[in-house]
mmCIF file of C-alpha atoms and ligand atoms in Angstrom:
data_model
loop_
_atom_site.group_PDB
_atom_site.id
_atom_site.type_symbol
_atom_site.label_atom_id
_atom_site.label_comp_id
_atom_site.label_asym_id
_atom_site.label_seq_id
_atom_site.Cartn_x
_atom_site.Cartn_y
_atom_site.Cartn_z
ATOM 1 C CA MET A 26 284.452 160.690 233.874
ATOM 2 C CA ASP A 27 280.765 161.613 233.587
ATOM 3 C CA ARG A 28 278.522 158.890 235.041
ATOM 4 C CA LEU A 29 275.071 158.870 233.492
ATOM 5 C CA GLY A 30 272.317 156.316 233.518
ATOM 6 C CA LEU A 31 268.680 155.269 233.452
ATOM 7 C CA ILE A 32 266.495 154.487 236.466
ATOM 8 C CA GLY A 33 263.216 152.640 236.021
ATOM 9 C CA HIS A 34 261.563 149.301 236.500
ATOM 10 C CA PRO A 35 262.113 147.356 234.289
ATOM 11 C CA VAL A 36 265.036 148.833 232.313
ATOM 12 C CA GLY A 37 266.301 145.796 230.362
ATOM 13 C CA HIS A 38 264.459 146.721 227.132
ATOM 14 C CA SER A 39 265.876 150.237 227.018
ATOM 15 C CA MET A 40 267.602 151.572 223.865
ATOM 16 C CA SER A 41 269.225 154.481 225.735
ATOM 17 C CA GLN A 42 272.474 152.733 226.683
ATOM 18 C CA VAL A 43 273.124 151.641 223.084
ATOM 19 C CA MET A 44 272.335 155.110 221.750
ATOM 20 C CA HIS A 45 274.417 157.072 224.272
ATOM 21 C CA SER A 46 277.365 154.689 224.241
ATOM 22 C CA ARG A 47 277.550 155.136 220.453
ATOM 23 C CA VAL A 48 277.840 158.902 220.924
ATOM 24 C CA PHE A 49 280.522 158.615 223.621
ATOM 25 C CA ARG A 50 282.578 156.294 221.404
ATOM 26 C CA GLU A 51 282.209 158.412 218.277
ATOM 27 C CA MET A 52 282.880 161.761 220.000
ATOM 28 C CA GLU A 53 285.585 160.252 222.287
ATOM 29 C CA ILE A 54 283.766 161.463 225.391
ATOM 30 C CA ASN A 55 284.855 160.062 228.718
ATOM 31 C CA ALA A 56 281.452 159.019 229.981
ATOM 32 C CA GLU A 57 279.504 155.887 230.793
ATOM 33 C CA TYR A 58 275.746 155.150 230.760
ATOM 34 C CA GLY A 59 274.392 152.381 233.005
ATOM 35 C CA LEU A 60 270.987 150.806 233.501
ATOM 36 C CA HIS A 61 269.641 150.794 237.035
ATOM 37 C CA ASP A 62 266.600 148.722 237.900
ATOM 38 C CA VAL A 63 265.046 150.586 240.829
ATOM 39 C CA LEU A 64 261.857 149.316 242.470
ATOM 40 C CA PRO A 65 259.289 151.937 243.535
ATOM 41 C CA GLU A 66 260.066 151.288 247.201
ATOM 42 C CA GLU A 67 263.812 151.804 246.546
ATOM 43 C CA LEU A 68 263.493 155.163 244.807
ATOM 44 C CA GLY A 69 263.951 157.402 247.905
ATOM 45 C CA PHE A 70 267.059 155.477 248.959
ATOM 46 C CA PHE A 71 268.535 155.593 245.423
ATOM 47 C CA MET A 72 267.938 159.317 245.044
ATOM 48 C CA LYS A 73 269.468 160.232 248.434
ATOM 49 C CA ASP A 74 273.067 160.261 247.188
ATOM 50 C CA ALA A 75 272.508 160.071 243.393
ATOM 51 C CA GLY A 76 273.955 163.592 242.984
ATOM 52 C CA GLU A 77 277.303 162.367 244.390
ATOM 53 C CA LYS A 78 277.481 159.427 241.961
ATOM 54 C CA PHE A 79 275.982 160.804 238.735
ATOM 55 C CA SER A 80 276.279 163.848 236.454
ATOM 56 C CA GLY A 81 272.823 163.055 235.133
ATOM 57 C CA LEU A 82 270.064 160.502 234.896
ATOM 58 C CA ASN A 83 267.224 159.467 232.670
ATOM 59 C CA VAL A 84 264.020 158.437 234.400
ATOM 60 C CA THR A 85 261.457 156.011 233.034
ATOM 61 C CA ILE A 86 258.300 154.199 234.153
ATOM 62 C CA PRO A 87 257.286 154.033 237.006
ATOM 63 C CA HIS A 88 259.338 156.918 238.519
ATOM 64 C CA LYS A 89 258.700 159.896 236.187
ATOM 65 C CA VAL A 90 256.261 161.600 238.572
ATOM 66 C CA GLU A 91 257.457 160.297 241.933
ATOM 67 C CA VAL A 92 261.090 161.384 241.308
ATOM 68 C CA MET A 93 260.090 165.058 241.237
ATOM 69 C CA GLN A 94 259.897 165.245 245.072
ATOM 70 C CA TYR A 95 263.648 164.551 245.303
ATOM 71 C CA LEU A 96 264.735 167.406 242.954
ATOM 72 C CA ASP A 97 265.753 171.015 243.700
ATOM 73 C CA GLY A 98 264.200 172.546 240.564
ATOM 74 C CA LEU A 99 262.264 171.813 237.408
ATOM 75 C CA SER A 100 262.373 173.104 233.829
ATOM 76 C CA ARG A 101 259.263 174.883 232.462
ATOM 77 C CA GLU A 102 258.424 171.804 230.375
ATOM 78 C CA ALA A 103 258.750 169.402 233.308
ATOM 79 C CA GLU A 104 256.600 171.666 235.453
ATOM 80 C CA LEU A 105 253.883 171.889 232.776
ATOM 81 C CA ILE A 106 253.944 168.210 231.887
ATOM 82 C CA GLY A 107 254.140 167.143 235.532
ATOM 83 C CA ALA A 108 256.798 164.484 234.923
ATOM 84 C CA VAL A 109 260.576 164.239 234.612
ATOM 85 C CA ASN A 110 262.574 162.012 232.276
ATOM 86 C CA THR A 111 265.979 163.733 232.595
ATOM 87 C CA ILE A 112 267.899 164.961 235.638
ATOM 88 C CA LYS A 113 271.072 167.054 235.687
ATOM 89 C CA TYR A 114 273.284 167.281 238.775
ATOM 90 C CA SER A 115 275.576 170.271 238.957
ATOM 91 C CA ASP A 116 277.367 171.768 241.988
ATOM 92 C CA GLY A 117 275.172 169.813 244.369
ATOM 93 C CA VAL A 118 271.947 171.019 242.762
ATOM 94 C CA SER A 119 269.508 168.722 240.928
ATOM 95 C CA ARG A 120 267.207 169.920 238.147
ATOM 96 C CA GLY A 121 264.520 167.920 236.367
ATOM 97 C CA TYR A 122 263.628 168.191 232.688
ATOM 98 C CA ASN A 123 261.144 166.540 230.389
ATOM 99 C CA THR A 124 262.631 165.955 226.912
ATOM 100 C CA ASP A 125 259.872 163.623 225.557
ATOM 101 C CA GLY A 126 257.827 166.439 224.054
ATOM 102 C CA ILE A 127 260.904 168.124 222.587
ATOM 103 C CA GLY A 128 261.886 164.748 221.188
ATOM 104 C CA PHE A 129 258.542 164.468 219.443
ATOM 105 C CA VAL A 130 258.695 167.993 217.992
ATOM 106 C CA LYS A 131 262.290 167.515 216.818
ATOM 107 C CA SER A 132 261.470 164.141 215.262
ATOM 108 C CA LEU A 133 258.958 165.953 213.034
ATOM 109 C CA ALA A 134 261.428 168.783 212.318
ATOM 110 C CA HIS A 135 263.922 166.069 211.318
ATOM 111 C CA GLU A 136 261.476 165.078 208.564
ATOM 112 C CA GLY A 137 260.892 168.691 207.546
ATOM 113 C CA VAL A 138 257.622 169.186 209.497
ATOM 114 C CA ASP A 139 257.249 172.345 211.650
ATOM 115 C CA VAL A 140 254.452 172.065 214.230
ATOM 116 C CA ALA A 141 254.010 175.839 214.617
ATOM 117 C CA GLY A 142 250.530 176.861 213.512
ATOM 118 C CA LYS A 143 249.499 173.242 212.811
ATOM 119 C CA ARG A 144 246.451 171.402 214.082
ATOM 120 C CA ILE A 145 247.509 168.193 215.819
ATOM 121 C CA LEU A 146 245.094 165.380 216.602
ATOM 122 C CA ILE A 147 246.585 163.373 219.475
ATOM 123 C CA VAL A 148 245.322 159.840 220.012
ATOM 124 C CA GLY A 149 245.879 158.841 223.672
ATOM 125 C CA ALA A 150 246.060 160.896 226.841
ATOM 126 C CA GLY A 151 248.723 159.066 228.904
ATOM 127 C CA GLY A 152 252.204 160.232 229.893
ATOM 128 C CA ALA A 153 253.586 160.476 226.349
ATOM 129 C CA ALA A 154 250.489 162.293 225.062
ATOM 130 C CA ARG A 155 250.836 164.847 227.894
ATOM 131 C CA ALA A 156 254.426 165.586 226.919
ATOM 132 C CA ILE A 157 253.514 165.830 223.210
ATOM 133 C CA SER A 158 250.506 168.080 223.885
ATOM 134 C CA PHE A 159 252.252 170.584 226.120
ATOM 135 C CA GLN A 160 255.373 170.839 223.941
ATOM 136 C CA SER A 161 253.336 171.203 220.769
ATOM 137 C CA ILE A 162 251.311 174.000 222.414
ATOM 138 C CA LEU A 163 254.561 175.716 223.538
ATOM 139 C CA GLU A 164 255.744 175.539 219.924
ATOM 140 C CA GLY A 165 252.583 177.207 218.630
ATOM 141 C CA ALA A 166 250.396 174.253 217.565
ATOM 142 C CA GLU A 167 246.687 173.667 218.303
ATOM 143 C CA VAL A 168 245.811 170.318 219.881
ATOM 144 C CA THR A 169 242.777 168.087 220.048
ATOM 145 C CA ILE A 170 243.146 165.042 222.310
ATOM 146 C CA CYS A 171 241.058 161.889 222.060
ATOM 147 C CA ASN A 172 241.150 159.008 224.497
ATOM 148 C CA ARG A 173 239.452 155.636 224.839
ATOM 149 C CA ARG A 174 238.310 155.297 228.476
ATOM 150 C CA GLN A 175 235.744 158.039 229.055
ATOM 151 C CA GLU A 176 235.192 157.254 232.715
ATOM 152 C CA MET A 177 238.739 158.357 233.587
ATOM 153 C CA GLN A 178 238.302 161.764 231.869
ATOM 154 C CA MET A 179 241.980 161.661 230.945
ATOM 155 C CA ALA A 180 241.585 163.700 227.740
ATOM 156 C CA GLU A 181 239.218 166.220 229.391
ATOM 157 C CA ASN A 182 241.590 166.674 232.320
ATOM 158 C CA LEU A 183 244.597 167.132 230.072
ATOM 159 C CA ALA A 184 242.803 169.618 227.798
ATOM 160 C CA SER A 185 241.556 171.700 230.720
ATOM 161 C CA GLU A 186 245.026 171.630 232.324
ATOM 162 C CA ILE A 187 246.500 172.915 229.042
ATOM 163 C CA ARG A 188 243.923 175.697 228.889
ATOM 164 C CA GLU A 189 244.496 176.711 232.536
ATOM 165 C CA LYS A 190 248.322 176.539 232.463
ATOM 166 C CA THR A 191 248.944 178.058 229.009
ATOM 167 C CA GLY A 192 245.802 180.048 228.231
ATOM 168 C CA ARG A 193 245.700 178.296 224.866
ATOM 169 C CA LYS A 194 242.895 176.353 223.145
ATOM 170 C CA ALA A 195 242.774 172.567 223.602
ATOM 171 C CA GLU A 196 239.844 170.240 222.951
ATOM 172 C CA ALA A 197 239.072 166.744 224.294
ATOM 173 C CA LEU A 198 236.940 164.146 222.498
ATOM 174 C CA PRO A 199 236.141 160.465 222.835
ATOM 175 C CA LEU A 200 238.263 158.097 220.753
ATOM 176 C CA ASP A 201 235.740 156.523 218.389
ATOM 177 C CA ARG A 202 235.122 156.220 214.682
ATOM 178 C CA ASP A 203 232.821 159.275 214.549
ATOM 179 C CA THR A 204 235.427 161.497 216.155
ATOM 180 C CA LEU A 205 238.188 160.251 213.872
ATOM 181 C CA LYS A 206 235.995 160.633 210.788
ATOM 182 C CA GLU A 207 235.229 164.229 211.735
ATOM 183 C CA GLN A 208 238.637 165.239 213.118
ATOM 184 C CA ILE A 209 241.215 163.664 210.804
ATOM 185 C CA PRO A 210 240.184 165.807 207.788
ATOM 186 C CA LYS A 211 240.625 168.927 209.959
ATOM 187 C CA ALA A 212 244.083 167.883 211.218
ATOM 188 C CA ASP A 213 247.492 168.632 209.709
ATOM 189 C CA ILE A 214 249.241 166.082 211.943
ATOM 190 C CA LEU A 215 247.933 162.877 213.511
ATOM 191 C CA ALA A 216 250.020 161.835 216.520
ATOM 192 C CA HIS A 217 249.374 158.269 217.717
ATOM 193 C CA ALA A 218 250.424 158.073 221.414
ATOM 194 C CA THR A 219 249.126 154.696 222.675
ATOM 195 C CA PRO A 220 250.876 151.294 222.755
ATOM 196 C CA VAL A 221 248.519 149.851 220.094
ATOM 197 C CA GLY A 222 250.529 148.279 217.281
ATOM 198 C CA MET A 223 253.564 147.605 219.438
ATOM 199 C CA HIS A 224 255.414 144.267 219.276
ATOM 200 C CA PRO A 225 254.031 141.580 219.628
ATOM 201 C CA ASN A 226 250.614 143.037 218.621
ATOM 202 C CA LYS A 227 251.892 144.294 215.330
ATOM 203 C CA ASP A 228 248.599 143.805 213.443
ATOM 204 C CA SER A 229 246.630 146.270 215.610
ATOM 205 C CA THR A 230 245.788 149.839 214.686
ATOM 206 C CA LEU A 231 243.261 152.350 216.040
ATOM 207 C CA ILE A 232 243.065 154.365 212.808
ATOM 208 C CA PRO A 233 240.955 153.081 209.877
ATOM 209 C CA CYS A 234 243.215 153.508 206.856
ATOM 210 C CA GLU A 235 240.455 154.950 204.664
ATOM 211 C CA LEU A 236 240.461 158.075 206.877
ATOM 212 C CA VAL A 237 244.084 158.887 206.055
ATOM 213 C CA ARG A 238 244.658 161.199 203.106
ATOM 214 C CA GLU A 239 247.569 162.421 201.055
ATOM 215 C CA GLY A 240 249.314 165.345 202.688
ATOM 216 C CA LEU A 241 248.425 164.376 206.249
ATOM 217 C CA VAL A 242 251.430 163.840 208.536
ATOM 218 C CA VAL A 243 251.090 160.630 210.562
ATOM 219 C CA ALA A 244 253.458 160.203 213.511
ATOM 220 C CA ASP A 245 253.458 157.034 215.546
ATOM 221 C CA ILE A 246 255.396 157.057 218.827
ATOM 222 C CA VAL A 247 255.531 153.265 218.915
ATOM 223 C CA TYR A 248 259.062 152.406 217.709
ATOM 224 C CA ASN A 249 258.994 148.593 217.785
ATOM 225 C CA PRO A 250 258.302 147.734 215.025
ATOM 226 C CA VAL A 251 259.869 150.759 213.329
ATOM 227 C CA GLU A 252 257.085 150.690 210.707
ATOM 228 C CA THR A 253 253.853 149.968 212.519
ATOM 229 C CA ARG A 254 250.681 148.902 210.715
ATOM 230 C CA LEU A 255 249.447 152.488 211.133
ATOM 231 C CA LEU A 256 252.531 153.894 209.394
ATOM 232 C CA ARG A 257 252.493 151.265 206.676
ATOM 233 C CA GLU A 258 248.870 151.937 205.804
ATOM 234 C CA ALA A 259 249.271 155.719 206.129
ATOM 235 C CA GLY A 260 252.288 155.610 203.789
ATOM 236 C CA GLN A 261 250.275 153.578 201.248
ATOM 237 C CA ALA A 262 247.513 156.228 201.440
ATOM 238 C CA GLY A 263 250.055 158.930 200.552
ATOM 239 C CA ALA A 264 250.557 160.449 204.017
ATOM 240 C CA LYS A 265 253.968 161.603 205.229
ATOM 241 C CA ILE A 266 254.984 159.209 208.002
ATOM 242 C CA VAL A 267 257.243 159.759 211.029
ATOM 243 C CA SER A 268 258.371 156.751 213.114
ATOM 244 C CA GLY A 269 258.669 156.673 216.942
ATOM 245 C CA VAL A 270 262.407 156.054 216.613
ATOM 246 C CA GLY A 271 262.768 159.817 215.950
ATOM 247 C CA MET A 272 261.119 160.747 219.248
ATOM 248 C CA LEU A 273 263.339 158.287 221.109
ATOM 249 C CA VAL A 274 266.511 159.541 219.498
ATOM 250 C CA HIS A 275 265.717 163.252 219.854
ATOM 251 C CA GLN A 276 264.658 163.015 223.501
ATOM 252 C CA GLY A 277 268.035 161.340 224.132
ATOM 253 C CA ALA A 278 269.904 163.962 222.080
ATOM 254 C CA GLN A 279 268.273 166.729 224.147
ATOM 255 C CA GLY A 280 269.471 164.935 227.327
ATOM 256 C CA LEU A 281 273.056 164.985 226.023
ATOM 257 C CA ARG A 282 272.782 168.716 225.349
ATOM 258 C CA ILE A 283 271.544 169.248 228.920
ATOM 259 C CA TRP A 284 274.113 166.980 230.617
ATOM 260 C CA LEU A 285 277.238 167.586 228.590
ATOM 261 C CA GLY A 286 276.553 170.711 226.518
ATOM 262 C CA ILE A 287 277.444 168.833 223.310
ATOM 263 C CA GLU A 288 275.717 168.724 219.907
ATOM 264 C CA PRO A 289 275.286 164.975 219.469
ATOM 265 C CA PRO A 290 275.517 163.095 216.148
ATOM 266 C CA VAL A 291 271.811 162.457 215.744
ATOM 267 C CA GLU A 292 272.192 160.309 212.613
ATOM 268 C CA SER A 293 274.534 157.912 214.463
ATOM 269 C CA MET A 294 271.954 157.696 217.283
ATOM 270 C CA TYR A 295 269.244 156.711 214.735
ATOM 271 C CA LYS A 296 271.628 154.099 213.305
ATOM 272 C CA ALA A 297 272.437 152.673 216.753
ATOM 273 C CA VAL A 298 268.733 152.318 217.627
ATOM 274 C CA LEU A 299 267.774 150.825 214.237
ATOM 275 C CA GLU A 300 270.615 148.287 214.414
ATOM 276 C CA ASN A 301 269.604 147.308 217.944
ATOM 277 C CA LEU A 302 265.936 146.960 217.038
ATOM 278 C CA GLY A 303 266.921 144.934 213.986
ATOM 279 C CA SER A 304 268.796 142.456 216.133
ATOM 280 C CA LYS A 305 265.814 141.805 218.451
HETATM 281 P P1 NAP B 28 250.423 155.417 229.341
HETATM 282 O O1 NAP B 28 250.693 156.611 230.220
HETATM 283 O O2 NAP B 28 250.137 154.119 230.004
HETATM 284 O O3 NAP B 28 249.169 155.811 228.425
HETATM 285 C C1 NAP B 28 248.663 154.936 227.492
HETATM 286 C C2 NAP B 28 247.600 155.585 226.621
HETATM 287 O O4 NAP B 28 247.262 154.659 225.613
HETATM 288 C C3 NAP B 28 246.314 155.929 227.365
HETATM 289 O O5 NAP B 28 245.790 157.092 226.806
HETATM 290 C C4 NAP B 28 245.433 154.720 227.053
HETATM 291 O O6 NAP B 28 244.076 155.036 227.067
HETATM 292 C C5 NAP B 28 245.868 154.401 225.651
HETATM 293 N N1 NAP B 28 245.570 153.041 225.267
HETATM 294 C C6 NAP B 28 246.180 151.914 225.731
HETATM 295 N N2 NAP B 28 245.675 150.830 225.127
HETATM 296 C C7 NAP B 28 244.713 151.262 224.276
HETATM 297 C C8 NAP B 28 243.814 150.616 223.397
HETATM 298 N N3 NAP B 28 243.828 149.283 223.215
HETATM 299 N N4 NAP B 28 242.967 151.374 222.675
HETATM 300 C C9 NAP B 28 242.934 152.708 222.840
HETATM 301 N N5 NAP B 28 243.763 153.394 223.634
HETATM 302 C C10 NAP B 28 244.633 152.672 224.392
HETATM 303 O O7 NAP B 28 251.604 155.181 228.323
HETATM 304 P P2 NAP B 28 252.626 156.242 227.697
HETATM 305 O O8 NAP B 28 253.774 156.431 228.628
HETATM 306 O O9 NAP B 28 251.846 157.414 227.273
HETATM 307 O O10 NAP B 28 253.214 155.434 226.442
HETATM 308 C C11 NAP B 28 252.376 155.096 225.359
HETATM 309 C C12 NAP B 28 253.227 154.388 224.274
HETATM 310 O O11 NAP B 28 254.206 155.278 223.786
HETATM 311 C C13 NAP B 28 254.009 153.167 224.809
HETATM 312 O O12 NAP B 28 253.919 152.188 223.827
HETATM 313 C C14 NAP B 28 255.441 153.685 224.903
HETATM 314 O O13 NAP B 28 256.398 152.660 224.682
HETATM 315 C C15 NAP B 28 255.471 154.700 223.762
HETATM 316 N N6 NAP B 28 256.443 155.769 224.007
HETATM 317 C C16 NAP B 28 257.347 156.026 223.022
HETATM 318 C C17 NAP B 28 258.271 157.036 223.196
HETATM 319 C C18 NAP B 28 259.295 157.312 222.115
HETATM 320 O O14 NAP B 28 260.305 157.929 222.427
HETATM 321 N N7 NAP B 28 259.057 156.896 220.869
HETATM 322 C C19 NAP B 28 258.258 157.790 224.351
HETATM 323 C C20 NAP B 28 257.294 157.540 225.340
HETATM 324 C C21 NAP B 28 256.389 156.509 225.165
HETATM 325 P P3 NAP B 28 243.103 154.667 228.290
HETATM 326 O O15 NAP B 28 243.182 155.847 229.225
HETATM 327 O O16 NAP B 28 241.764 154.600 227.640
HETATM 328 O O17 NAP B 28 243.575 153.394 228.881
#
């Protein structure tokens, strides 16, 4: 049996178990996926013999960066992004991957949107925005990143890291109305990568709806609610909308490819997540 699981703190809210268990049942795969609440001070102890117990792990907040010191190797994406959300153990060797960015790109592809050659305006410069930016660049997109807190220089640091590590163009701007007014008309895709609009603050949005136009693609990585205020208003303005459920499902699907070498039933994974969100 393949033992898989998620480590993080907390892990109770995670959709991964529901999503992966649905795949194992449907494909009759002998595997289990458990949730493991690991405190920061317990991470070293947990990782010591994890390779003997697990075929693979997912990693979530707060361990995505810290866990890298316990791994034998990293994928190109994980190295660029500087964080790991998926680990594979094989023949005593551990390798870390980051499937968040791939999940984002594939969630757009799922809706018929190819990021290659597109201009993406990314709102936020945290962990998810890092993954989205690097993966989009690797797939041939151009990115502009805007972030709220200027004193932290998060967007500037990310953009300069992208330029240094990939030799590609990346711009950083403050997140304010002037920037959005100037940048949204130039963008093909708007990627919202902050928690704004997430349950229970469902009425919040950072994007004034009058700036959204027909033909723009608006992707929100918030998945609870499935249709955020941003997506609802963007849809009403004629934009093509992509929900955060897609990123969640496709990062998980990529994990299953890495761990088990299977092509997972992505539609069933969407269904499992939507049913689970609906029951909350
Ligand atoms: P993070 O590392 O903590 O970064 C949060 C980002 O949001 C920062 O750029 C922060 O800006 C910005 N932000 C927070 N509150 C804001 C506000 N009120 N106004 C403007 N900007 C604000 O978090 P993360 O890991 O990137 O995750 C962000 C969200 O994405 C979370 O809701 C998470 O659940 C979701 N997510 C979804 C998926 C998926 O699969 N769909 C995957 C990963 C994450 P400052 O620097 O100015 O604070």
